mmCIF file of C-alpha atoms in Angstrom:
data_model
loop_
_atom_site.group_PDB
_atom_site.id
_atom_site.type_symbol
_atom_site.label_atom_id
_atom_site.label_comp_id
_atom_site.label_asym_id
_atom_site.label_seq_id
_atom_site.Cartn_x
_atom_site.Cartn_y
_atom_site.Cartn_z
ATOM 1 C CA GLN A 69 -0.184 -0.230 -0.155
ATOM 2 C CA VAL A 70 1.277 3.412 -0.756
ATOM 3 C CA GLN A 71 1.040 5.659 1.599
ATOM 4 C CA LEU A 72 2.600 9.904 1.666
ATOM 5 C CA VAL A 73 3.155 11.676 4.862
ATOM 6 C CA GLU A 74 3.582 14.830 4.462
ATOM 7 C CA SER A 75 4.936 18.017 7.112
ATOM 8 C CA GLY A 76 6.339 21.335 6.837
ATOM 9 C CA GLY A 77 2.729 23.706 7.164
ATOM 10 C CA GLY A 78 2.667 26.414 9.322
ATOM 11 C CA LEU A 79 1.778 30.217 10.229
ATOM 12 C CA VAL A 80 4.239 32.687 8.347
ATOM 13 C CA GLN A 81 4.016 36.226 7.419
ATOM 14 C CA PRO A 82 3.672 37.874 4.359
ATOM 15 C CA GLY A 83 6.892 37.532 2.315
ATOM 16 C CA GLY A 84 8.311 34.848 4.381
ATOM 17 C CA SER A 85 9.178 31.036 3.491
ATOM 18 C CA LEU A 86 8.074 27.450 3.797
ATOM 19 C CA SER A 87 9.657 24.573 2.950
ATOM 20 C CA LEU A 88 6.901 21.499 2.528
ATOM 21 C CA SER A 89 8.089 17.557 2.331
ATOM 22 C CA CYS A 90 6.145 14.479 1.059
ATOM 23 C CA VAL A 91 8.111 11.084 2.095
ATOM 24 C CA ALA A 92 6.620 8.016 0.455
ATOM 25 C CA SER A 93 6.632 4.516 1.596
ATOM 26 C CA VAL A 94 8.019 3.038 -1.711
ATOM 27 C CA PRO A 95 10.787 4.556 -4.054
ATOM 28 C CA ILE A 96 9.162 7.276 -5.687
ATOM 29 C CA PHE A 97 11.262 6.961 -9.151
ATOM 30 C CA SER A 98 7.751 4.418 -9.695
ATOM 31 C CA PHE A 99 5.900 7.054 -9.714
ATOM 32 C CA TYR A 100 5.042 8.129 -13.244
ATOM 33 C CA THR A 101 4.694 12.045 -11.617
ATOM 34 C CA MET A 102 4.534 13.868 -8.207
ATOM 35 C CA GLY A 103 3.150 17.295 -7.784
ATOM 36 C CA TRP A 104 1.466 19.632 -4.958
ATOM 37 C CA TYR A 105 -1.634 20.389 -5.047
ATOM 38 C CA ARG A 106 -3.831 22.745 -2.445
ATOM 39 C CA GLN A 107 -7.034 23.439 -1.640
ATOM 40 C CA THR A 108 -9.684 26.528 0.007
ATOM 41 C CA PRO A 109 -13.246 26.091 1.322
ATOM 42 C CA GLY A 110 -15.722 25.874 -1.675
ATOM 43 C CA LYS A 111 -13.141 25.649 -3.891
ATOM 44 C CA GLN A 112 -11.319 22.596 -6.269
ATOM 45 C CA ARG A 113 -8.162 21.594 -5.533
ATOM 46 C CA GLU A 114 -5.674 22.950 -7.939
ATOM 47 C CA SER A 115 -2.320 21.678 -9.274
ATOM 48 C CA VAL A 116 0.363 23.888 -7.720
ATOM 49 C CA ALA A 117 3.618 21.890 -9.149
ATOM 50 C CA ALA A 118 4.530 19.046 -10.588
ATOM 51 C CA ILE A 119 7.682 16.812 -11.425
ATOM 52 C CA THR A 120 8.056 14.124 -13.265
ATOM 53 C CA SER A 121 10.730 10.759 -13.259
ATOM 54 C CA ARG A 122 13.118 12.082 -15.584
ATOM 55 C CA GLY A 123 13.146 15.580 -13.415
ATOM 56 C CA SER A 124 10.944 18.146 -15.575
ATOM 57 C CA THR A 125 8.875 20.487 -13.581
ATOM 58 C CA ASN A 126 5.439 22.430 -13.686
ATOM 59 C CA TYR A 127 4.350 24.928 -11.819
ATOM 60 C CA ALA A 128 0.689 27.244 -11.823
ATOM 61 C CA GLY A 129 1.206 30.609 -13.010
ATOM 62 C CA SER A 130 -0.013 32.295 -9.582
ATOM 63 C CA VAL A 131 3.519 30.555 -8.362
ATOM 64 C CA LYS A 132 5.970 30.343 -10.700
ATOM 65 C CA GLY A 133 9.237 32.088 -9.865
ATOM 66 C CA ARG A 134 8.457 31.886 -5.929
ATOM 67 C CA PHE A 135 8.081 28.037 -5.696
ATOM 68 C CA THR A 136 10.500 25.544 -6.513
ATOM 69 C CA ILE A 137 9.499 21.504 -6.506
ATOM 70 C CA SER A 138 12.263 18.887 -6.384
ATOM 71 C CA ARG A 139 12.946 15.367 -5.489
ATOM 72 C CA ASP A 140 15.263 13.201 -3.588
ATOM 73 C CA ASN A 141 14.767 9.607 -4.920
ATOM 74 C CA ALA A 142 17.410 8.827 -2.026
ATOM 75 C CA LYS A 143 14.826 9.638 0.772
ATOM 76 C CA ASN A 144 11.871 8.995 -0.765
ATOM 77 C CA THR A 145 10.872 12.690 -0.428
ATOM 78 C CA VAL A 146 9.914 15.165 -2.781
ATOM 79 C CA TYR A 147 9.855 18.943 -1.128
ATOM 80 C CA LEU A 148 8.008 22.327 -2.641
ATOM 81 C CA GLN A 149 10.052 25.293 -1.276
ATOM 82 C CA MET A 150 7.679 28.483 -0.948
ATOM 83 C CA ASN A 151 9.248 31.469 -1.093
ATOM 84 C CA SER A 152 7.560 35.256 -1.039
ATOM 85 C CA LEU A 153 4.113 34.326 0.685
ATOM 86 C CA LYS A 154 1.255 35.884 0.133
ATOM 87 C CA LEU A 155 -2.111 35.977 1.279
ATOM 88 C CA GLU A 156 -3.745 33.772 -1.427
ATOM 89 C CA ASP A 157 -1.178 30.776 -0.541
ATOM 90 C CA THR A 158 -3.215 30.123 2.272
ATOM 91 C CA ALA A 159 -4.528 26.669 1.876
ATOM 92 C CA VAL A 160 -4.431 23.094 2.492
ATOM 93 C CA TYR A 161 -1.565 21.563 0.683
ATOM 94 C CA TYR A 162 -1.686 18.178 -0.551
ATOM 95 C CA CYS A 163 0.992 15.855 -2.023
ATOM 96 C CA LYS A 164 -0.100 13.554 -5.114
ATOM 97 C CA ALA A 165 1.623 10.345 -6.648
ATOM 98 C CA VAL A 166 0.777 8.950 -9.871
ATOM 99 C CA ARG A 167 1.728 5.482 -10.846
ATOM 100 C CA ARG A 168 0.855 4.121 -14.035
ATOM 101 C CA ARG A 169 0.190 0.155 -15.316
ATOM 102 C CA VAL A 170 -0.779 -1.832 -18.519
ATOM 103 C CA VAL A 171 -4.045 -3.194 -17.079
ATOM 104 C CA ALA A 172 -5.834 -5.892 -19.520
ATOM 105 C CA GLY A 173 -3.662 -4.114 -22.156
ATOM 106 C CA GLU A 174 -4.535 -0.867 -21.158
ATOM 107 C CA LEU A 175 -2.734 2.396 -19.870
ATOM 108 C CA LEU A 176 -4.383 3.226 -16.429
ATOM 109 C CA ASP A 177 -3.238 5.952 -13.700
ATOM 110 C CA TYR A 178 -3.287 5.292 -9.873
ATOM 111 C CA ASN A 179 -3.785 8.655 -8.269
ATOM 112 C CA TYR A 180 -2.455 8.465 -4.181
ATOM 113 C CA TRP A 181 -2.810 11.610 -1.572
ATOM 114 C CA GLY A 182 -1.403 12.351 1.108
ATOM 115 C CA GLN A 183 -3.095 14.176 4.155
ATOM 116 C CA GLY A 184 -2.573 17.610 3.775
ATOM 117 C CA THR A 185 -0.357 20.114 5.309
ATOM 118 C CA GLN A 186 -2.112 23.551 6.484
ATOM 119 C CA VAL A 187 -0.339 26.664 5.276
ATOM 120 C CA THR A 188 -1.740 29.879 6.436
ATOM 121 C CA VAL A 189 -0.295 33.061 5.226
ATOM 122 C CA SER A 190 -1.336 35.826 7.698
ATOM 123 C CA SER A 191 0.002 39.437 8.927
#
């Protein structure tokens, strides 16, 4: 069973920084992609950043230039470094992992989620 454990959330002032960690129970190179999502009450969960097994990255326009996603395969950990935080960054942040498998001759994606960690940006 795949488990993702997140940590690093907390309260920070605007302009401050936080670093989130996501530790997987299995080698992360086995995942097609991993990423971070965030969600606030009344809104759909949105993608923040993603990284593939090859190391390519993608960011939401609202965080580009401020957030950095990285991976440490030896530690089975994905990180999200958040700098220059804004009030609008306040949300529960979730780690996601996707495994692609061939089942009955068809490519299928399996999604795994962490429990979430609260990030609050407030003055």
